[in-house]
mmCIF file of C-alpha atoms in Angstrom:
data_model
loop_
_atom_site.group_PDB
_atom_site.id
_atom_site.type_symbol
_atom_site.label_atom_id
_atom_site.label_comp_id
_atom_site.label_asym_id
_atom_site.label_seq_id
_atom_site.Cartn_x
_atom_site.Cartn_y
_atom_site.Cartn_z
ATOM 1 C CA MET A 1 0.000 0.000 0.000
ATOM 2 C CA LEU A 2 2.786 2.441 0.900
ATOM 3 C CA LYS A 3 4.488 1.842 -2.445
ATOM 4 C CA ARG A 4 1.207 2.499 -4.284
ATOM 5 C CA ILE A 5 0.765 5.811 -2.486
ATOM 6 C CA ILE A 6 4.342 6.805 -3.309
ATOM 7 C CA SER A 7 3.799 5.782 -6.929
ATOM 8 C CA ALA A 8 0.687 7.971 -7.167
ATOM 9 C CA VAL A 9 2.506 10.960 -5.685
ATOM 10 C CA SER A 10 5.423 10.397 -8.049
ATOM 11 C CA ALA A 11 3.100 10.224 -11.054
ATOM 12 C CA LEU A 12 1.685 13.641 -10.158
ATOM 13 C CA LEU A 13 5.177 15.083 -9.756
ATOM 14 C CA ILE A 14 6.266 13.552 -13.059
ATOM 15 C CA SER A 15 3.379 15.163 -14.895
ATOM 16 C CA THR A 16 4.125 18.525 -13.304
ATOM 17 C CA ALA A 17 7.850 18.386 -14.062
ATOM 18 C CA LEU A 18 7.578 17.189 -17.638
ATOM 19 C CA PHE A 19 4.885 19.540 -18.789
ATOM 20 C CA THR A 20 5.841 22.853 -17.239
ATOM 21 C CA GLY A 21 8.862 23.665 -19.397
ATOM 22 C CA CYS A 22 11.502 23.149 -16.733
ATOM 23 C CA TYR A 23 14.345 22.002 -18.974
ATOM 24 C CA ALA A 24 16.193 25.300 -18.922
ATOM 25 C CA ASP A 25 16.549 25.075 -15.144
ATOM 26 C CA LEU A 26 19.276 22.415 -15.261
ATOM 27 C CA PRO A 27 22.798 22.739 -16.697
ATOM 28 C CA LYS A 28 23.359 21.045 -20.035
ATOM 29 C CA ASN A 29 26.332 18.841 -20.837
ATOM 30 C CA ASP A 30 25.920 18.706 -24.610
ATOM 31 C CA ASN A 31 29.417 17.402 -25.242
ATOM 32 C CA LYS A 32 29.126 14.591 -22.722
ATOM 33 C CA ILE A 33 27.241 11.336 -22.410
ATOM 34 C CA ASN A 34 24.773 11.912 -19.600
ATOM 35 C CA ILE A 35 24.153 8.790 -17.522
ATOM 36 C CA VAL A 36 21.648 8.625 -14.670
ATOM 37 C CA CYS A 37 21.611 5.746 -12.150
ATOM 38 C CA THR A 38 19.032 5.239 -9.434
ATOM 39 C CA VAL A 39 20.923 3.021 -6.961
ATOM 40 C CA PHE A 40 24.504 3.157 -5.702
ATOM 41 C CA PRO A 41 25.747 -0.191 -7.069
ATOM 42 C CA ALA A 42 24.697 0.734 -10.629
ATOM 43 C CA TYR A 43 26.331 4.142 -10.207
ATOM 44 C CA ASP A 44 29.592 2.655 -8.952
ATOM 45 C CA TRP A 45 29.675 -0.115 -11.574
ATOM 46 C CA THR A 46 29.319 2.553 -14.259
ATOM 47 C CA LYS A 47 31.961 4.719 -12.595
ATOM 48 C CA GLN A 48 34.404 1.795 -12.607
ATOM 49 C CA ILE A 49 33.735 1.123 -16.304
ATOM 50 C CA VAL A 50 34.183 4.700 -17.539
ATOM 51 C CA GLY A 51 37.227 5.302 -15.334
ATOM 52 C CA ASP A 52 39.093 8.471 -16.290
ATOM 53 C CA SER A 53 36.984 9.189 -19.370
ATOM 54 C CA ASP A 54 36.246 12.910 -19.457
ATOM 55 C CA ASN A 55 33.194 12.761 -21.713
ATOM 56 C CA ILE A 56 30.851 11.218 -19.146
ATOM 57 C CA ASN A 57 28.469 13.068 -16.834
ATOM 58 C CA LEU A 58 27.336 10.548 -14.221
ATOM 59 C CA THR A 59 24.420 11.186 -11.846
ATOM 60 C CA TYR A 60 23.434 9.133 -8.769
ATOM 61 C CA LEU A 61 19.843 9.861 -7.780
ATOM 62 C CA LEU A 62 19.794 8.396 -4.268
ATOM 63 C CA GLY A 63 22.945 10.172 -3.121
ATOM 64 C CA ASN A 64 21.229 11.658 -0.074
ATOM 65 C CA GLY A 65 20.966 8.143 1.388
ATOM 66 C CA ALA A 66 17.288 7.622 0.574
ATOM 67 C CA ASP A 67 15.934 4.082 0.668
ATOM 68 C CA MET A 68 14.905 3.015 -2.832
ATOM 69 C CA HIS A 69 11.730 1.433 -1.456
ATOM 70 C CA ASN A 70 10.217 4.817 -0.606
ATOM 71 C CA PHE A 71 12.194 7.066 -2.937
ATOM 72 C CA GLN A 72 10.286 9.852 -4.663
ATOM 73 C CA PRO A 73 12.134 11.578 -7.522
ATOM 74 C CA THR A 74 12.312 15.348 -7.393
ATOM 75 C CA ALA A 75 11.360 17.494 -10.353
ATOM 76 C CA ASP A 76 15.081 17.929 -11.116
ATOM 77 C CA ASP A 77 15.585 14.149 -10.981
ATOM 78 C CA ILE A 78 12.771 13.610 -13.466
ATOM 79 C CA ILE A 79 14.156 16.191 -15.871
ATOM 80 C CA ARG A 80 17.659 14.702 -15.669
ATOM 81 C CA ILE A 81 16.278 11.289 -16.574
ATOM 82 C CA SER A 82 14.076 12.722 -19.308
ATOM 83 C CA ASP A 83 17.035 14.400 -20.988
ATOM 84 C CA CYS A 84 19.799 11.820 -20.361
ATOM 85 C CA ASP A 85 21.496 9.478 -22.833
ATOM 86 C CA ILE A 86 21.623 6.348 -20.652
ATOM 87 C CA PHE A 87 19.343 5.505 -17.731
ATOM 88 C CA ILE A 88 20.122 2.601 -15.394
ATOM 89 C CA TYR A 89 17.606 1.387 -12.813
ATOM 90 C CA VAL A 90 16.613 -1.781 -10.977
ATOM 91 C CA GLY A 91 13.163 -2.227 -12.507
ATOM 92 C CA GLY A 92 11.200 -3.620 -9.571
ATOM 93 C CA GLU A 93 8.090 -2.432 -7.778
ATOM 94 C CA SER A 94 9.995 0.438 -6.164
ATOM 95 C CA ASP A 95 10.649 1.819 -9.648
ATOM 96 C CA ALA A 96 7.009 1.887 -10.747
ATOM 97 C CA TRP A 97 7.361 5.652 -11.291
ATOM 98 C CA VAL A 98 9.977 5.123 -14.023
ATOM 99 C CA LYS A 99 7.460 4.010 -16.650
ATOM 100 C CA ASP A 100 5.793 7.428 -16.837
ATOM 101 C CA VAL A 101 9.135 9.251 -16.895
ATOM 102 C CA LEU A 102 10.390 7.236 -19.853
ATOM 103 C CA LEU A 103 7.060 7.397 -21.670
ATOM 104 C CA ASN A 104 7.140 11.208 -21.552
ATOM 105 C CA ALA A 105 10.909 11.658 -21.835
ATOM 106 C CA HIS A 106 12.263 14.636 -23.743
ATOM 107 C CA ASN A 107 14.982 12.440 -25.273
ATOM 108 C CA LYS A 108 13.197 9.678 -27.195
ATOM 109 C CA ASN A 109 16.469 7.807 -27.774
ATOM 110 C CA ILE A 110 17.443 7.083 -24.181
ATOM 111 C CA ARG A 111 19.385 3.848 -23.852
ATOM 112 C CA VAL A 112 17.776 2.074 -20.899
ATOM 113 C CA VAL A 113 19.231 -0.641 -18.658
ATOM 114 C CA ASN A 114 16.573 -2.396 -16.578
ATOM 115 C CA LEU A 115 18.673 -4.608 -14.309
ATOM 116 C CA LEU A 116 15.893 -7.074 -13.519
ATOM 117 C CA ASP A 117 15.395 -7.563 -17.263
ATOM 118 C CA VAL A 118 19.145 -8.091 -17.675
ATOM 119 C CA LEU A 119 19.101 -10.872 -15.081
ATOM 120 C CA ALA A 120 15.890 -12.428 -16.408
ATOM 121 C CA ASP A 121 15.651 -16.002 -15.047
ATOM 122 C CA SER A 122 18.155 -15.237 -12.275
ATOM 123 C CA VAL A 123 15.641 -12.960 -10.559
ATOM 124 C CA VAL A 124 13.911 -14.454 -7.512
ATOM 125 C CA GLU A 125 10.644 -13.615 -5.831
ATOM 126 C CA GLU A 126 10.574 -12.198 -2.338
ATOM 127 C CA GLU A 127 10.449 -15.065 0.125
ATOM 128 C CA VAL A 128 8.406 -15.212 3.303
ATOM 129 C CA LYS A 129 10.248 -17.543 5.647
ATOM 130 C CA GLU A 130 8.917 -19.249 8.746
ATOM 131 C CA GLY A 131 8.622 -16.828 11.660
ATOM 132 C CA MET A 132 8.707 -13.628 9.590
ATOM 133 C CA ASN A 133 6.592 -10.570 10.227
ATOM 134 C CA ALA A 134 5.053 -10.749 6.741
ATOM 135 C CA GLU A 135 3.155 -7.933 5.054
ATOM 136 C CA ASN A 136 -0.050 -8.686 3.194
ATOM 137 C CA ASN A 137 1.072 -8.618 -0.436
ATOM 138 C CA GLU A 138 -2.464 -9.067 -1.754
ATOM 139 C CA ASP A 139 -1.344 -12.155 -3.680
ATOM 140 C CA GLU A 140 0.839 -10.038 -5.980
ATOM 141 C CA THR A 141 4.212 -11.364 -7.142
ATOM 142 C CA GLU A 142 6.998 -9.125 -5.894
ATOM 143 C CA TYR A 143 10.557 -9.692 -7.018
ATOM 144 C CA ASP A 144 13.521 -9.165 -4.752
ATOM 145 C CA GLU A 145 15.163 -5.958 -5.949
ATOM 146 C CA HIS A 146 18.518 -6.306 -4.162
ATOM 147 C CA ILE A 147 20.133 -7.970 -7.155
ATOM 148 C CA TRP A 148 23.562 -6.367 -6.574
ATOM 149 C CA LEU A 149 24.185 -8.431 -3.433
ATOM 150 C CA SER A 150 25.188 -11.273 -5.733
ATOM 151 C CA LEU A 151 28.660 -10.788 -7.183
ATOM 152 C CA ASN A 152 27.600 -13.032 -10.063
ATOM 153 C CA ASN A 153 24.684 -10.716 -10.819
ATOM 154 C CA ALA A 154 27.053 -7.756 -10.640
ATOM 155 C CA GLU A 155 29.160 -9.199 -13.460
ATOM 156 C CA LYS A 156 26.097 -9.637 -15.708
ATOM 157 C CA CYS A 157 24.913 -6.100 -14.989
ATOM 158 C CA ILE A 158 28.351 -4.610 -15.669
ATOM 159 C CA ASN A 159 28.453 -6.298 -19.066
ATOM 160 C CA ALA A 160 24.982 -4.950 -19.879
ATOM 161 C CA ILE A 161 26.055 -1.404 -18.960
ATOM 162 C CA LEU A 162 29.206 -1.827 -21.032
ATOM 163 C CA LEU A 163 27.116 -2.695 -24.098
ATOM 164 C CA LYS A 164 25.090 0.520 -23.724
ATOM 165 C CA LEU A 165 28.345 2.507 -23.669
ATOM 166 C CA TYR A 166 29.668 0.995 -26.898
ATOM 167 C CA SER A 167 28.251 3.778 -29.080
ATOM 168 C CA ASP A 168 31.003 5.950 -27.575
ATOM 169 C CA ASN A 169 33.496 4.344 -29.966
ATOM 170 C CA GLU A 170 36.309 6.662 -29.016
ATOM 171 C CA ASN A 171 36.493 5.146 -25.531
ATOM 172 C CA SER A 172 35.063 1.658 -26.074
ATOM 173 C CA ALA A 173 38.475 -0.023 -25.679
ATOM 174 C CA LEU A 174 39.075 1.843 -22.403
ATOM 175 C CA TYR A 175 35.650 0.829 -21.097
ATOM 176 C CA THR A 176 36.233 -2.811 -22.062
ATOM 177 C CA ASP A 177 39.604 -2.927 -20.320
ATOM 178 C CA ASN A 178 38.223 -1.250 -17.207
ATOM 179 C CA ALA A 179 35.254 -3.628 -17.061
ATOM 180 C CA LYS A 180 37.462 -6.702 -17.449
ATOM 181 C CA ARG A 181 39.847 -5.546 -14.717
ATOM 182 C CA TYR A 182 36.938 -4.761 -12.406
ATOM 183 C CA ILE A 183 35.135 -8.050 -13.029
ATOM 184 C CA ASP A 184 38.368 -9.899 -12.226
ATOM 185 C CA GLU A 185 38.390 -8.130 -8.834
ATOM 186 C CA LEU A 186 34.785 -9.142 -8.203
ATOM 187 C CA LYS A 187 35.523 -12.740 -9.169
ATOM 188 C CA SER A 188 38.429 -12.801 -6.738
ATOM 189 C CA LEU A 189 36.192 -11.670 -3.890
ATOM 190 C CA ASP A 190 33.515 -14.161 -4.945
ATOM 191 C CA SER A 191 36.140 -16.907 -4.707
ATOM 192 C CA ASP A 192 37.028 -15.718 -1.196
ATOM 193 C CA PHE A 193 33.379 -15.909 -0.158
ATOM 194 C CA HIS A 194 33.082 -19.442 -1.531
ATOM 195 C CA LYS A 195 36.130 -20.551 0.438
ATOM 196 C CA LEU A 196 34.772 -18.905 3.569
ATOM 197 C CA PHE A 197 31.389 -20.603 3.319
ATOM 198 C CA ASP A 198 32.756 -23.945 2.133
ATOM 199 C CA ASN A 199 34.503 -24.153 5.482
ATOM 200 C CA ASN A 200 31.662 -22.566 7.438
ATOM 201 C CA PRO A 201 28.244 -23.713 6.222
ATOM 202 C CA GLN A 202 25.914 -21.618 8.329
ATOM 203 C CA THR A 203 22.386 -20.435 8.953
ATOM 204 C CA LEU A 204 22.285 -16.678 9.496
ATOM 205 C CA ILE A 205 19.718 -15.063 11.799
ATOM 206 C CA PHE A 206 18.682 -11.480 11.023
ATOM 207 C CA GLY A 207 16.955 -9.424 13.698
ATOM 208 C CA ASP A 208 16.093 -7.006 10.920
ATOM 209 C CA ARG A 209 15.097 -6.820 7.269
ATOM 210 C CA MET A 210 16.917 -9.399 5.127
ATOM 211 C CA PRO A 211 17.878 -7.979 1.707
ATOM 212 C CA PHE A 212 20.634 -10.590 1.164
ATOM 213 C CA ARG A 213 18.507 -13.197 -0.623
ATOM 214 C CA TYR A 214 20.743 -13.292 -3.744
ATOM 215 C CA PHE A 215 23.833 -13.499 -1.559
ATOM 216 C CA ILE A 216 22.284 -16.391 0.383
ATOM 217 C CA GLU A 217 21.470 -18.196 -2.887
ATOM 218 C CA ASP A 218 25.012 -17.747 -4.267
ATOM 219 C CA TYR A 219 26.641 -19.480 -1.311
ATOM 220 C CA ASN A 220 23.969 -22.076 -0.460
ATOM 221 C CA LEU A 221 23.256 -20.610 2.963
ATOM 222 C CA ASP A 222 20.073 -20.632 4.986
ATOM 223 C CA TYR A 223 18.588 -17.836 7.077
ATOM 224 C CA TYR A 224 15.781 -16.659 9.323
ATOM 225 C CA ALA A 225 14.760 -13.015 9.590
ATOM 226 C CA ALA A 226 12.271 -10.614 11.109
ATOM 227 C CA PHE A 227 11.191 -9.156 7.738
ATOM 228 C CA THR A 228 11.692 -9.570 4.022
ATOM 229 C CA GLY A 229 14.268 -7.317 2.383
ATOM 230 C CA CYS A 230 11.669 -4.918 0.969
ATOM 231 C CA SER A 231 9.476 -4.753 4.055
ATOM 232 C CA ALA A 232 8.367 -1.343 5.313
ATOM 233 C CA ASP A 233 7.825 -2.695 8.839
ATOM 234 C CA THR A 234 10.009 -1.382 11.641
ATOM 235 C CA GLU A 235 8.538 -3.244 14.612
ATOM 236 C CA ALA A 236 8.534 -7.018 14.910
ATOM 237 C CA SER A 237 5.802 -8.947 16.672
ATOM 238 C CA PHE A 238 6.563 -10.771 19.901
ATOM 239 C CA ASP A 239 5.964 -14.057 18.050
ATOM 240 C CA THR A 240 8.645 -13.173 15.495
ATOM 241 C CA ILE A 241 11.157 -12.157 18.150
ATOM 242 C CA THR A 242 10.463 -15.306 20.148
ATOM 243 C CA PHE A 243 10.794 -17.480 17.044
ATOM 244 C CA LEU A 244 14.175 -15.972 16.142
ATOM 245 C CA ALA A 245 15.398 -16.326 19.726
ATOM 246 C CA GLN A 246 14.382 -19.986 19.756
ATOM 247 C CA LYS A 247 16.198 -20.521 16.449
ATOM 248 C CA ALA A 248 19.315 -18.894 17.881
ATOM 249 C CA ASP A 249 19.150 -21.301 20.835
ATOM 250 C CA GLU A 250 18.443 -24.298 18.609
ATOM 251 C CA LEU A 251 21.344 -23.498 16.261
ATOM 252 C CA ASN A 252 23.661 -22.424 19.066
ATOM 253 C CA ALA A 253 24.186 -19.173 17.136
ATOM 254 C CA ASP A 254 26.567 -16.674 18.678
ATOM 255 C CA THR A 255 25.597 -13.817 16.349
ATOM 256 C CA ILE A 256 22.420 -11.986 15.372
ATOM 257 C CA PHE A 257 22.746 -9.946 12.191
ATOM 258 C CA ALA A 258 21.399 -6.484 11.406
ATOM 259 C CA ILE A 259 21.794 -4.262 8.356
ATOM 260 C CA GLU A 260 23.349 -0.817 7.975
ATOM 261 C CA ASN A 261 21.592 2.145 9.630
ATOM 262 C CA SER A 262 19.654 -0.172 11.943
ATOM 263 C CA ASP A 263 19.191 0.869 15.564
ATOM 264 C CA CYS A 264 19.468 -2.885 16.375
ATOM 265 C CA THR A 265 16.375 -2.729 18.601
ATOM 266 C CA ILE A 266 14.976 -5.958 17.168
ATOM 267 C CA ALA A 267 18.328 -7.742 17.270
ATOM 268 C CA ASP A 268 18.682 -6.703 20.928
ATOM 269 C CA ALA A 269 15.174 -8.005 21.667
ATOM 270 C CA VAL A 270 15.991 -11.345 20.047
ATOM 271 C CA ILE A 271 19.123 -11.676 22.176
ATOM 272 C CA GLU A 272 17.205 -10.787 25.347
ATOM 273 C CA ASN A 273 14.829 -13.674 24.629
ATOM 274 C CA THR A 274 17.522 -16.305 24.131
ATOM 275 C CA LYS A 275 18.655 -18.581 26.930
ATOM 276 C CA SER A 276 22.198 -17.209 27.136
ATOM 277 C CA LYS A 277 21.407 -13.549 26.300
ATOM 278 C CA SER A 278 25.054 -13.274 25.244
ATOM 279 C CA GLN A 279 25.027 -13.208 21.433
ATOM 280 C CA ASN A 280 26.940 -10.588 19.478
ATOM 281 C CA ILE A 281 25.355 -8.296 16.897
ATOM 282 C CA ALA A 282 27.092 -8.044 13.513
ATOM 283 C CA VAL A 283 26.107 -5.538 10.843
ATOM 284 C CA LEU A 284 26.078 -6.378 7.137
ATOM 285 C CA ASP A 285 25.841 -3.567 4.596
ATOM 286 C CA SER A 286 23.263 -3.953 1.815
ATOM 287 C CA ALA A 287 24.711 -1.013 -0.179
ATOM 288 C CA GLN A 288 21.263 0.463 -0.698
ATOM 289 C CA SER A 289 21.676 3.743 1.183
ATOM 290 C CA VAL A 290 25.204 4.922 0.377
ATOM 291 C CA THR A 291 25.483 8.705 0.390
ATOM 292 C CA ASN A 292 27.468 11.099 -1.780
ATOM 293 C CA GLN A 293 29.547 11.965 1.274
ATOM 294 C CA GLN A 294 30.479 8.301 1.736
ATOM 295 C CA ILE A 295 31.428 8.114 -1.939
ATOM 296 C CA ASP A 296 33.626 11.188 -1.505
ATOM 297 C CA ASN A 297 35.245 9.365 1.424
ATOM 298 C CA GLY A 298 36.128 6.424 -0.815
ATOM 299 C CA VAL A 299 33.221 3.998 -0.390
ATOM 300 C CA THR A 300 32.721 1.755 -3.429
ATOM 301 C CA TYR A 301 30.563 -1.262 -4.219
ATOM 302 C CA LEU A 302 33.637 -3.475 -3.916
ATOM 303 C CA SER A 303 34.635 -1.928 -0.575
ATOM 304 C CA VAL A 304 31.138 -2.558 0.809
ATOM 305 C CA MET A 305 31.201 -6.205 -0.256
ATOM 306 C CA GLN A 306 34.748 -6.591 1.093
ATOM 307 C CA LYS A 307 33.593 -5.160 4.418
ATOM 308 C CA ASN A 308 30.807 -7.757 4.499
ATOM 309 C CA TYR A 309 33.388 -10.459 3.879
ATOM 310 C CA ASP A 310 35.551 -9.138 6.713
ATOM 311 C CA THR A 311 32.558 -9.039 9.054
ATOM 312 C CA LEU A 312 31.538 -12.609 8.260
ATOM 313 C CA GLN A 313 35.105 -13.848 8.565
ATOM 314 C CA GLU A 314 35.301 -12.319 12.025
ATOM 315 C CA VAL A 315 31.958 -13.881 12.984
ATOM 316 C CA PHE A 316 33.140 -17.317 11.923
ATOM 317 C CA GLN A 317 36.313 -16.889 13.961
ATOM 318 C CA TRP A 318 34.124 -16.198 17.007
ATOM 319 C CA TRP A 319 32.147 -19.358 16.301
ATOM 320 C CA GLU A 320 35.277 -21.480 15.817
ATOM 321 C CA ASN A 321 36.783 -20.259 19.088
ATOM 322 C CA ARG A 322 33.702 -20.607 21.258
#
């Protein structure tokens, strides 16, 4: 319901922005390829591909740290998309507003990358696991939008973005070399994750939302969580907290996981309802709310995924030494 309300508000804003002659309000970059990305991973993948190329103008829409699930584009955002050369977005329910923007775009030749379409059969539906605080989805199919949390998916998406950049023939060789070098780095980290989980097959317990479904699938893990990854809920029922606490006891789990920007209230409540009340809380970063300031400070998609590896490695060392 919340997403439908946001979509309706966005549709009104889109109509206002596109039909009130606002194009002169934004600076033009006529000699550059203008690329607009909704989410941070797509922005950073593109940034890694184009490297030092000086004919790219790259825009990241969610740079204020907004959650994509309740993001509403501003009038300036809509105009940037409408007038850009390449637009890259996830393509799930959270992006329902995109259809109207593209339909009424000023530039009728926008090259569009819908990442869910790129992944096609690799896309999975949101999963309601035992014990979850589940929203009523009114029997509608909703696909998990956090596709970038699979390093394998990242490689496919990078190649799709690279193809859209090929019309810039002057720099196509540079882009290809950059993409290959970057994908090799991602494959190396993927190999590290496989080694880590081959030696530590585990069930992860999230006292939080759980946007890591693609990550879980890649490494044949299992999990329990308070909410799905796209849930708008912030408070878990007592039944959910009790269920997760019982699972922690049953699995002898020393760690309850939370995601970035969480106040860990639910994770704390789960721990308080276990027998030992002594579990640690570990935070995994879903890379869905990275800010421009963090980017300026050096945060990249690869650094976020490396940090998740480091966190999990530390957790497994705790478990081995208990």
